[in-house]
Amino acid sequence: MLNKIKLWKNQQHSSSLRDRIIQIKGQQVPSHVAIIMDGNGRWAKKRALPRVAGHHEGMKVVRKITRLASDLGLHTLTLYAFSTENWKRPKMEVDYLLKLPEEFLGTFLPELIQENVKVTMMGYKENLPDHTLRAIEKAMDDTKDNTGLTLNFALNYGSRAEIVDAVKHVLNDCQNGIIDENGLTEDVFSSYLMSATLADPDLLIRTSGEIRLSNFMLWQLAYSEFWFTDVLWPDFGEQHFIEAIEAYQNRQRRFGGV
Ligand code: FPP
């Protein structure tokens, strides 16, 4: 039975975790899970460490959860790594956060390639430092033909700005006769968003006890299931991710129907 599920190379799940993975895979697995990874700063503060130590620990969790998402057969994992509002943080912290994609991909990209993961990015490329963009674009290019998990980084992403930009783009296309007002359906509008190639998230997870969306995928989360936990992101483990997915599988999604 255990041999029947394909696992990430060298993945060592405990036997109880493997049993839960098998159980989950026997039911409807959310295709797209989006995560607001919150609580890195508080994790560091509790240990009298600088905030960036929390971000570094958070990056290790990204690795772990990516492997598990792939093992569970998710189609997409979207991670809110840097918001358009995060520029308000001290420069040193911003610089550190924007170095993490490079550090992460510098060591993890070969594994992502080998495991058929496709890396994508959703966010404003302008303003990102060259080194950050280069690392992301290289990963996107190296993995563009992969057909397994899509690992989508929301980087320099803000949902309201995304929606306003989409509206401007629609108005422009209307003026140029590319679309007409009557043709503007919800699906067409979605195709103007940065998430155009992705299905809407089925499940949103937010860690650290905060119960808000913080300008994340406001349009796309309209019918998603939400799961909140007090666990801080650096403490978020495989068992928590499994717990969230099990909770999702016990929800009844009605999309406004009965
Ligand atoms: C929010 O916690 C977290 C962030 C703004 C950054 C999240 C980034 C990571 C987890 C690492 C990303 C990794 C890659 C590979 C890009 P916070 O700092 O607001 O925590 P606090 O609310 O406790 O202060």
Short mmCIF file of C-alpha atoms and ligand atoms in Angstrom, two decimals:
data_model
loop_
_atom_site.label_atom_id
_atom_site.label_comp_id
_atom_site.label_asym_id
_atom_site.label_seq_id
_atom_site.Cartn_x
_atom_site.Cartn_y
_atom_site.Cartn_z
CA MET A 1 0.00 0.00 0.00
CA LEU A 2 2.70 2.51 1.03
CA ASN A 3 4.66 1.78 -2.11
CA LYS A 4 1.72 2.90 -4.16
CA ILE A 5 2.12 6.57 -3.31
CA LYS A 6 4.91 8.41 -5.01
CA LEU A 7 6.92 10.42 -2.52
CA TRP A 8 9.54 13.14 -2.95
CA LYS A 9 12.98 11.54 -3.16
CA ASN A 10 14.45 10.73 0.28
CA GLN A 11 11.26 11.94 1.94
CA GLN A 12 11.11 10.40 5.40
CA HIS A 13 7.59 10.67 6.76
CA SER A 14 6.78 8.92 10.02
CA SER A 15 4.51 5.93 9.54
CA SER A 16 1.56 7.73 11.14
CA LEU A 17 2.05 10.70 8.81
CA ARG A 18 2.26 8.38 5.82
CA ASP A 19 -1.00 6.77 6.89
CA ARG A 20 -2.64 10.19 7.04
CA ILE A 21 -1.24 11.09 3.62
CA ILE A 22 -2.72 7.92 2.16
CA GLN A 23 -6.05 8.64 3.85
CA ILE A 24 -6.09 12.19 2.47
CA LYS A 25 -5.22 11.08 -1.02
CA GLY A 26 -8.20 8.73 -0.96
CA GLN A 27 -10.52 11.75 -0.76
CA GLN A 28 -10.91 15.07 -2.54
CA VAL A 29 -7.56 16.85 -2.18
CA PRO A 30 -7.67 20.65 -2.52
CA SER A 31 -6.16 21.47 -5.86
CA HIS A 32 -4.87 24.90 -4.88
CA VAL A 33 -3.77 25.83 -1.35
CA ALA A 34 -2.70 29.40 -0.57
CA ILE A 35 -0.83 30.29 2.62
CA ILE A 36 -0.28 33.55 4.48
CA MET A 37 2.91 32.63 6.32
CA ASP A 38 2.69 34.82 9.41
CA GLY A 39 4.45 34.95 12.76
CA ASN A 40 8.14 34.87 11.85
CA GLY A 41 8.86 38.04 13.83
CA ARG A 42 7.08 36.81 16.95
CA TRP A 43 8.84 33.45 16.71
CA ALA A 44 12.19 35.25 16.74
CA LYS A 45 11.17 37.65 19.50
CA LYS A 46 10.20 34.76 21.79
CA ARG A 47 13.77 33.51 21.41
CA ALA A 48 15.39 36.95 21.75
CA LEU A 49 16.60 36.62 18.16
CA PRO A 50 16.50 39.27 15.43
CA ARG A 51 13.35 39.20 13.28
CA VAL A 52 15.30 37.99 10.27
CA ALA A 53 16.14 34.78 12.13
CA GLY A 54 12.40 34.07 12.10
CA HIS A 55 12.27 34.65 8.35
CA HIS A 56 15.19 32.29 7.85
CA GLU A 57 13.49 29.60 9.88
CA GLY A 58 10.31 30.30 7.91
CA MET A 59 12.17 29.58 4.70
CA LYS A 60 13.04 26.11 5.97
CA VAL A 61 9.35 25.48 6.55
CA VAL A 62 8.64 26.51 2.95
CA ARG A 63 10.90 23.67 1.84
CA LYS A 64 9.14 21.14 4.06
CA ILE A 65 5.63 22.18 3.05
CA THR A 66 6.53 22.24 -0.65
CA ARG A 67 7.68 18.62 -0.44
CA LEU A 68 4.52 17.60 1.37
CA ALA A 69 2.24 19.51 -1.01
CA SER A 70 3.86 17.62 -3.86
CA ASP A 71 3.47 14.28 -2.07
CA LEU A 72 -0.20 15.04 -1.47
CA GLY A 73 -0.72 15.69 -5.17
CA LEU A 74 -1.73 19.36 -4.93
CA HIS A 75 -1.80 21.19 -8.21
CA THR A 76 -0.76 24.59 -6.81
CA LEU A 77 0.75 25.95 -3.62
CA THR A 78 0.72 29.76 -3.43
CA LEU A 79 2.86 31.35 -0.72
CA TYR A 80 2.59 35.00 0.34
CA ALA A 81 6.29 35.75 0.62
CA PHE A 82 6.35 39.56 0.33
CA SER A 83 3.48 42.02 0.08
CA THR A 84 3.44 45.45 -1.55
CA GLU A 85 2.98 46.75 2.02
CA ASN A 86 6.11 44.99 3.33
CA TRP A 87 8.27 47.80 1.88
CA LYS A 88 7.25 49.77 4.99
CA ARG A 89 9.49 47.52 7.13
CA PRO A 90 13.04 48.56 8.09
CA LYS A 91 15.36 48.46 5.08
CA MET A 92 17.53 45.79 6.61
CA GLU A 93 14.52 43.46 7.01
CA VAL A 94 13.26 44.21 3.49
CA ASP A 95 16.71 43.48 2.06
CA TYR A 96 16.82 40.22 3.96
CA LEU A 97 13.36 39.13 2.84
CA LEU A 98 14.24 39.85 -0.77
CA LYS A 99 17.39 37.76 -0.50
CA LEU A 100 15.47 34.70 0.63
CA PRO A 101 14.18 33.63 -2.81
CA GLU A 102 17.78 33.58 -4.02
CA GLU A 103 18.97 31.60 -1.04
CA PHE A 104 16.04 29.21 -1.24
CA LEU A 105 16.33 28.59 -4.97
CA GLY A 106 20.12 28.54 -4.84
CA THR A 107 20.01 25.34 -2.82
CA PHE A 108 16.56 23.93 -3.57
CA LEU A 109 16.13 24.44 -7.31
CA PRO A 110 17.82 21.17 -8.38
CA GLU A 111 15.40 19.28 -6.13
CA LEU A 112 12.44 21.22 -7.51
CA ILE A 113 13.52 20.41 -11.05
CA GLN A 114 14.01 16.75 -10.22
CA GLU A 115 10.61 16.53 -8.53
CA ASN A 116 8.79 18.05 -11.52
CA VAL A 117 7.80 21.23 -9.64
CA LYS A 118 6.99 24.32 -11.68
CA VAL A 119 7.97 27.64 -10.08
CA THR A 120 5.84 30.69 -10.85
CA MET A 121 5.57 34.19 -9.45
CA MET A 122 2.64 36.51 -8.92
CA GLY A 123 3.47 40.14 -8.13
CA TYR A 124 5.06 43.36 -9.37
CA LYS A 125 8.45 42.73 -10.89
CA GLU A 126 9.25 46.46 -10.93
CA ASN A 127 11.05 47.53 -7.73
CA LEU A 128 12.33 44.05 -7.00
CA PRO A 129 16.13 43.96 -6.78
CA ASP A 130 17.83 42.45 -9.83
CA HIS A 131 19.24 39.54 -7.85
CA THR A 132 15.79 38.55 -6.58
CA LEU A 133 14.25 38.75 -10.02
CA ARG A 134 17.12 36.88 -11.65
CA ALA A 135 16.78 34.00 -9.18
CA ILE A 136 13.02 33.75 -9.67
CA GLU A 137 13.18 34.09 -13.45
CA LYS A 138 15.87 31.44 -13.71
CA ALA A 139 13.77 29.07 -11.59
CA MET A 140 10.69 29.82 -13.69
CA ASP A 141 12.60 29.20 -16.87
CA ASP A 142 14.30 26.02 -15.64
CA THR A 143 10.97 24.55 -14.51
CA LYS A 144 8.60 25.90 -17.16
CA ASP A 145 7.92 22.50 -18.71
CA ASN A 146 7.38 20.71 -15.42
CA THR A 147 3.95 19.25 -14.88
CA GLY A 148 3.85 18.48 -11.16
CA LEU A 149 3.15 20.89 -8.31
CA THR A 150 3.07 24.59 -9.23
CA LEU A 151 4.92 26.50 -6.52
CA ASN A 152 3.64 30.03 -6.90
CA PHE A 153 5.36 32.80 -4.96
CA ALA A 154 3.32 35.91 -4.23
CA LEU A 155 6.20 38.36 -4.19
CA ASN A 156 5.70 42.12 -4.12
CA TYR A 157 2.03 41.24 -4.42
CA GLY A 158 -0.98 43.32 -3.37
CA SER A 159 -4.52 42.37 -4.29
CA ARG A 160 -6.14 45.82 -4.49
CA ALA A 161 -3.43 47.10 -6.81
CA GLU A 162 -3.81 43.94 -8.87
CA ILE A 163 -7.56 44.54 -9.21
CA VAL A 164 -7.16 48.23 -10.09
CA ASP A 165 -4.56 47.35 -12.72
CA ALA A 166 -6.84 44.68 -14.15
CA VAL A 167 -9.68 47.24 -14.41
CA LYS A 168 -7.38 49.68 -16.24
CA HIS A 169 -6.34 46.92 -18.60
CA VAL A 170 -9.97 45.95 -19.26
CA LEU A 171 -10.91 49.59 -19.97
CA ASN A 172 -8.03 49.86 -22.37
CA ASP A 173 -9.02 46.65 -24.16
CA CYS A 174 -12.63 47.90 -24.37
CA GLN A 175 -11.47 51.16 -25.93
CA ASN A 176 -9.38 49.24 -28.44
CA GLY A 177 -12.24 46.91 -29.31
CA ILE A 178 -10.45 43.81 -27.99
CA ILE A 179 -13.37 43.02 -25.68
CA ASP A 180 -16.79 44.59 -25.30
CA GLU A 181 -18.65 45.38 -22.11
CA ASN A 182 -21.10 42.49 -22.55
CA GLY A 183 -18.24 40.06 -22.92
CA LEU A 184 -16.82 41.00 -19.54
CA THR A 185 -17.75 38.00 -17.41
CA GLU A 186 -16.19 36.99 -14.09
CA ASP A 187 -14.03 34.46 -15.92
CA VAL A 188 -12.84 37.07 -18.39
CA PHE A 189 -12.03 39.48 -15.55
CA SER A 190 -10.08 36.70 -13.77
CA SER A 191 -7.95 36.35 -16.87
CA TYR A 192 -6.74 39.94 -16.34
CA LEU A 193 -5.40 39.14 -12.86
CA MET A 194 -1.89 38.00 -12.05
CA SER A 195 -3.30 34.59 -11.23
CA ALA A 196 -4.75 34.25 -14.76
CA THR A 197 -3.27 30.82 -15.37
CA LEU A 198 -4.26 29.43 -11.95
CA ALA A 199 -7.53 28.13 -10.58
CA ASP A 200 -8.83 29.96 -7.49
CA PRO A 201 -7.49 28.62 -4.18
CA ASP A 202 -9.66 25.92 -2.61
CA LEU A 203 -8.13 26.45 0.79
CA LEU A 204 -6.49 29.44 2.48
CA ILE A 205 -4.28 28.86 5.51
CA ARG A 206 -3.07 31.68 7.76
CA THR A 207 -0.74 31.06 10.65
CA SER A 208 0.01 32.99 13.86
CA GLY A 209 -3.52 33.66 15.09
CA GLU A 210 -4.26 36.67 12.88
CA ILE A 211 -7.70 36.42 11.30
CA ARG A 212 -7.48 38.70 8.29
CA LEU A 213 -6.60 38.65 4.60
CA SER A 214 -4.01 41.44 4.51
CA ASN A 215 -4.67 42.34 0.87
CA PHE A 216 -4.12 38.77 -0.34
CA MET A 217 -6.04 37.37 -3.34
CA LEU A 218 -9.26 39.21 -2.46
CA TRP A 219 -10.99 38.30 -5.72
CA GLN A 220 -9.64 34.76 -5.96
CA LEU A 221 -10.59 33.78 -2.38
CA ALA A 222 -14.30 34.55 -2.82
CA TYR A 223 -15.35 30.91 -2.35
CA SER A 224 -12.27 29.41 -0.70
CA GLU A 225 -12.36 27.60 2.61
CA PHE A 226 -10.34 29.36 5.35
CA TRP A 227 -8.27 27.64 8.03
CA PHE A 228 -6.55 29.63 10.76
CA THR A 229 -4.09 28.43 13.37
CA ASP A 230 -2.28 30.07 16.28
CA VAL A 231 0.90 28.24 15.31
CA LEU A 232 3.65 30.64 14.18
CA TRP A 233 4.94 29.96 10.66
CA PRO A 234 8.43 28.77 11.74
CA ASP A 235 6.71 26.22 14.02
CA PHE A 236 4.30 25.11 11.29
CA GLY A 237 4.94 21.46 10.61
CA GLU A 238 3.74 18.73 8.33
CA GLN A 239 1.16 17.68 10.91
CA HIS A 240 -0.40 21.18 10.81
CA PHE A 241 -0.62 21.15 7.03
CA ILE A 242 -2.21 17.71 7.14
CA GLU A 243 -4.62 18.96 9.83
CA ALA A 244 -5.67 21.87 7.60
CA ILE A 245 -6.31 19.57 4.66
CA GLU A 246 -8.25 17.12 6.79
CA ALA A 247 -10.38 20.03 8.03
CA TYR A 248 -10.94 21.06 4.40
CA GLN A 249 -12.05 17.55 3.53
CA ASN A 250 -14.68 17.72 6.26
CA ARG A 251 -16.14 20.98 4.96
CA GLN A 252 -19.18 21.13 2.71
CA ARG A 253 -18.56 23.57 -0.11
CA ARG A 254 -21.78 24.96 -1.48
CA PHE A 255 -20.59 27.96 -3.55
CA GLY A 256 -23.73 29.83 -2.55
CA GLY A 257 -26.05 26.90 -3.32
CA VAL A 258 -27.75 24.58 -0.81
C1 FPP B 1 5.10 37.58 8.05
O1 FPP B 1 5.59 37.39 9.35
C2 FPP B 1 6.01 36.97 7.11
C3 FPP B 1 6.61 37.63 6.07
C4 FPP B 1 6.35 39.04 5.77
C5 FPP B 1 7.58 36.95 5.21
C6 FPP B 1 7.31 35.51 4.96
C7 FPP B 1 8.48 34.91 4.34
C8 FPP B 1 8.91 33.66 4.60
C9 FPP B 1 8.22 32.74 5.50
C10 FPP B 1 10.08 33.10 3.91
C11 FPP B 1 9.87 33.10 2.44
C12 FPP B 1 10.71 32.17 1.77
C13 FPP B 1 10.99 32.21 0.47
C14 FPP B 1 11.66 31.07 -0.13
C15 FPP B 1 10.65 33.34 -0.39
P1 FPP B 1 5.90 38.66 10.23
O2 FPP B 1 7.31 39.06 9.99
O3 FPP B 1 4.91 39.73 9.96
O4 FPP B 1 5.72 38.07 11.67
P2 FPP B 1 5.12 38.85 12.94
O5 FPP B 1 3.69 39.17 12.60
O6 FPP B 1 5.24 37.85 14.03
O7 FPP B 1 5.97 40.07 13.15
#
